[in-house]
Short mmCIF file of C-alpha atoms in Angstrom, two decimals:
data_model
loop_
_atom_site.label_atom_id
_atom_site.label_comp_id
_atom_site.label_asym_id
_atom_site.label_seq_id
_atom_site.Cartn_x
_atom_site.Cartn_y
_atom_site.Cartn_z
CA MET A 1 -30.83 -3.47 30.52
CA ALA A 2 -29.41 -2.73 27.08
CA LYS A 3 -31.20 -0.10 25.01
CA PRO A 4 -32.65 -0.77 21.53
CA TRP A 5 -30.59 -0.04 18.42
CA ALA A 6 -32.51 2.14 15.98
CA VAL A 7 -30.95 1.81 12.53
CA THR A 8 -31.93 3.70 9.39
CA LEU A 9 -31.61 1.32 6.45
CA ASP A 10 -30.29 2.59 3.11
CA CYS A 11 -31.94 0.82 0.18
CA SER A 12 -30.05 2.95 -2.35
CA ASN A 13 -26.65 1.49 -1.43
CA ALA A 14 -27.63 -2.13 -0.78
CA PRO A 15 -31.14 -2.96 -2.03
CA ASN A 16 -30.79 -6.75 -1.90
CA SER A 17 -29.15 -6.84 1.52
CA VAL A 18 -31.62 -4.36 3.01
CA GLY A 19 -34.59 -6.20 1.50
CA THR A 20 -33.39 -9.53 2.88
CA LEU A 21 -32.75 -8.09 6.33
CA TRP A 22 -36.16 -6.42 6.21
CA ARG A 23 -37.87 -9.73 5.42
CA LEU A 24 -36.08 -11.45 8.30
CA ALA A 25 -36.93 -8.67 10.76
CA SER A 26 -40.59 -8.66 9.71
CA LYS A 27 -40.75 -12.35 10.70
CA ASP A 28 -39.92 -11.66 14.36
CA CYS A 29 -36.25 -12.53 13.92
CA MET A 30 -33.79 -12.65 16.80
CA ALA A 31 -30.12 -11.65 16.95
CA ARG A 32 -27.23 -12.10 19.37
CA VAL A 33 -24.86 -9.24 20.20
CA HIS A 34 -21.56 -11.01 20.87
CA ARG A 35 -18.61 -8.71 20.05
CA ALA A 36 -17.78 -5.32 21.55
CA GLU A 37 -14.50 -3.58 20.72
CA ALA A 38 -13.55 -0.06 21.73
CA VAL A 39 -11.89 2.40 19.37
CA PRO A 40 -8.12 1.77 19.47
CA TYR A 41 -5.74 4.52 20.47
CA GLY A 42 -3.19 5.49 17.82
CA ARG A 43 -3.41 2.39 15.63
CA ASP A 44 -5.75 0.48 13.32
CA GLY A 45 -6.52 -2.36 15.72
CA PRO A 46 -7.23 -4.62 17.34
CA PRO A 47 -9.48 -3.57 18.89
CA TYR A 48 -11.42 -2.55 15.79
CA GLY A 49 -13.99 -0.08 17.12
CA LEU A 50 -17.21 -1.98 16.44
CA VAL A 51 -20.08 -3.83 18.07
CA GLN A 52 -21.21 -6.95 16.23
CA ALA A 53 -24.33 -9.14 16.26
CA SER A 54 -25.28 -12.42 14.59
CA ILE A 55 -28.76 -12.56 13.09
CA ASP A 56 -30.75 -15.77 13.35
CA ASP A 57 -30.96 -16.62 9.65
CA HIS A 58 -31.91 -20.29 9.61
CA ASP A 59 -32.44 -20.32 5.83
CA GLY A 60 -29.01 -18.81 5.05
CA LEU A 61 -30.49 -15.86 3.16
CA LEU A 62 -27.88 -13.35 4.36
CA LYS A 63 -24.94 -15.69 3.71
CA ALA A 64 -26.09 -16.10 0.10
CA LEU A 65 -25.96 -12.36 -0.66
CA THR A 66 -23.24 -10.87 -2.80
CA HIS A 67 -21.39 -7.67 -1.86
CA GLU A 68 -23.25 -4.45 -2.69
CA GLY A 69 -22.18 -0.83 -2.94
CA SER A 70 -18.92 0.92 -2.25
CA GLN A 71 -19.95 3.30 0.52
CA GLN A 72 -17.16 4.26 2.91
CA ILE A 73 -17.48 2.91 6.44
CA VAL A 74 -17.58 5.73 8.99
CA ARG A 75 -18.67 6.07 12.61
CA GLY A 76 -22.33 5.07 12.71
CA SER A 77 -22.26 2.87 9.60
CA VAL A 78 -24.18 -0.38 10.01
CA CYS A 79 -22.62 -3.11 7.88
CA LEU A 80 -23.31 -6.65 6.79
CA ILE A 81 -20.19 -8.80 6.89
CA GLY A 82 -19.90 -10.64 3.58
CA LYS A 83 -20.97 -14.30 3.40
CA THR A 84 -22.15 -14.26 7.04
CA SER A 85 -25.28 -13.44 8.99
CA ASP A 86 -23.39 -10.85 11.06
CA ILE A 87 -23.85 -7.09 11.17
CA PHE A 88 -21.84 -4.48 13.03
CA VAL A 89 -22.11 -0.85 14.06
CA SER A 90 -18.86 0.94 13.31
CA LEU A 91 -17.51 3.19 16.04
CA MET A 92 -14.77 4.60 13.78
CA PRO A 93 -13.87 4.96 10.09
CA HIS A 94 -12.60 1.79 8.41
CA PRO A 95 -10.97 2.81 5.12
CA GLY A 96 -10.56 -0.13 2.78
CA TRP A 97 -13.23 -2.31 4.38
CA GLU A 98 -15.90 -1.22 1.87
CA SER A 99 -14.71 -3.88 -0.57
CA SER A 100 -15.77 -6.70 1.76
CA MET A 101 -18.48 -5.15 3.94
CA THR A 102 -21.85 -3.94 2.70
CA VAL A 103 -23.10 -0.73 4.33
CA ILE A 104 -26.82 -1.36 4.90
CA GLY A 105 -27.61 1.74 6.92
CA SER A 106 -26.60 4.05 9.71
CA MET A 107 -27.16 4.85 13.35
CA PRO A 108 -27.27 8.41 14.68
CA GLU A 109 -24.64 9.57 17.17
CA SER A 110 -27.25 9.67 19.94
CA GLY A 111 -28.03 5.99 19.32
CA ILE A 112 -24.36 5.06 19.42
CA VAL A 113 -23.82 6.89 22.71
CA GLU A 114 -27.01 5.61 24.37
CA ALA A 115 -27.32 2.05 23.04
CA VAL A 116 -24.02 0.82 21.58
CA GLU A 117 -21.16 2.33 23.60
CA PRO A 118 -22.54 1.02 26.95
CA LEU A 119 -21.95 -2.50 25.60
CA LEU A 120 -18.21 -1.73 25.61
CA LEU A 121 -18.35 -1.75 29.43
CA ARG A 122 -19.52 -5.37 29.64
CA PRO A 123 -17.03 -8.13 30.51
CA ILE A 124 -15.17 -9.53 27.49
CA HIS A 125 -12.59 -12.16 26.61
CA ASP A 126 -10.18 -12.41 23.69
CA PHE A 127 -10.86 -14.87 20.90
CA VAL A 128 -8.58 -15.59 17.93
CA HIS A 129 -10.52 -16.29 14.74
CA PRO A 130 -9.37 -19.74 13.57
CA LYS A 131 -9.22 -18.84 9.84
CA TYR A 132 -8.15 -15.18 9.78
CA LYS A 133 -6.17 -15.11 13.08
CA THR A 134 -7.93 -11.84 13.98
CA VAL A 135 -8.03 -11.13 17.72
CA MET A 136 -11.61 -10.23 18.69
CA ALA A 137 -13.15 -9.07 21.97
CA LEU A 138 -16.22 -11.23 22.62
CA LEU A 139 -18.78 -10.56 25.31
CA ASP A 140 -18.64 -13.05 28.18
CA LYS A 141 -22.45 -13.14 28.08
CA PRO A 142 -23.88 -12.39 24.61
CA LEU A 143 -27.13 -10.44 24.55
CA ARG A 144 -30.23 -11.67 22.71
CA CYS A 145 -32.35 -9.09 20.93
CA ARG A 146 -35.39 -9.04 18.67
CA LEU A 147 -35.33 -7.29 15.28
CA THR A 148 -38.40 -5.19 14.51
CA VAL A 149 -39.18 -2.94 11.55
CA ALA A 150 -40.98 0.35 10.93
CA GLY A 151 -41.79 1.88 7.55
CA ASP A 152 -41.61 0.29 4.12
CA PRO A 153 -38.28 -0.39 2.39
CA VAL A 154 -39.88 -0.40 -1.05
CA THR A 155 -41.55 3.01 -0.92
CA ALA A 156 -39.22 4.80 1.49
CA PRO A 157 -35.49 5.09 0.73
CA ALA A 158 -34.72 5.29 4.44
CA SER A 159 -36.64 2.88 6.66
CA ASN A 160 -35.99 1.93 10.24
CA ILE A 161 -35.13 -1.35 11.88
CA THR A 162 -34.75 -1.72 15.63
CA ALA A 163 -32.93 -4.40 17.59
CA ALA A 164 -34.71 -4.40 20.93
CA PRO A 165 -33.26 -6.38 23.82
CA ALA A 166 -35.15 -9.55 24.62
CA ILE A 167 -35.87 -10.49 28.21
CA HIS A 168 -33.15 -12.95 29.06
CA LYS A 169 -32.38 -14.53 32.42
CA ASP A 170 -28.59 -14.19 31.99
CA TRP A 171 -28.60 -10.36 31.85
#
């Protein structure tokens, strides 16, 4: 079974995005991990060195957010993809992406090794994005997970959110 993702949110870089994600997670929100791409060897990609999940945001709150911050994306950065309900954990630096991705927090190296990198071993298939023509590695069987929160994003600059795997018959 997949292990939970423990993410430390950073309100100082992206207060609106973090607050919105916090509200969704506090309402027992679900997500779907669907993309897993290893770090490329000797080039920028594809693959792009990230694991991505779509958050169930039925009200479109995440899609309505504007870009926040200018924090560089490094290994362990957790980012919201602009105008979507998708987040990803970066497995490598992505210089230049900070203009379109909002860094909402980070994951420690131990969390990457224990919870994220094992997803790279799951069966995948290539998918070409119809608009951007980006080749992506999608999981053959996406994983459902539940977002939970700990701490208070208003009073604590670094709060935690966890994406815990849901029990799912297809695992």
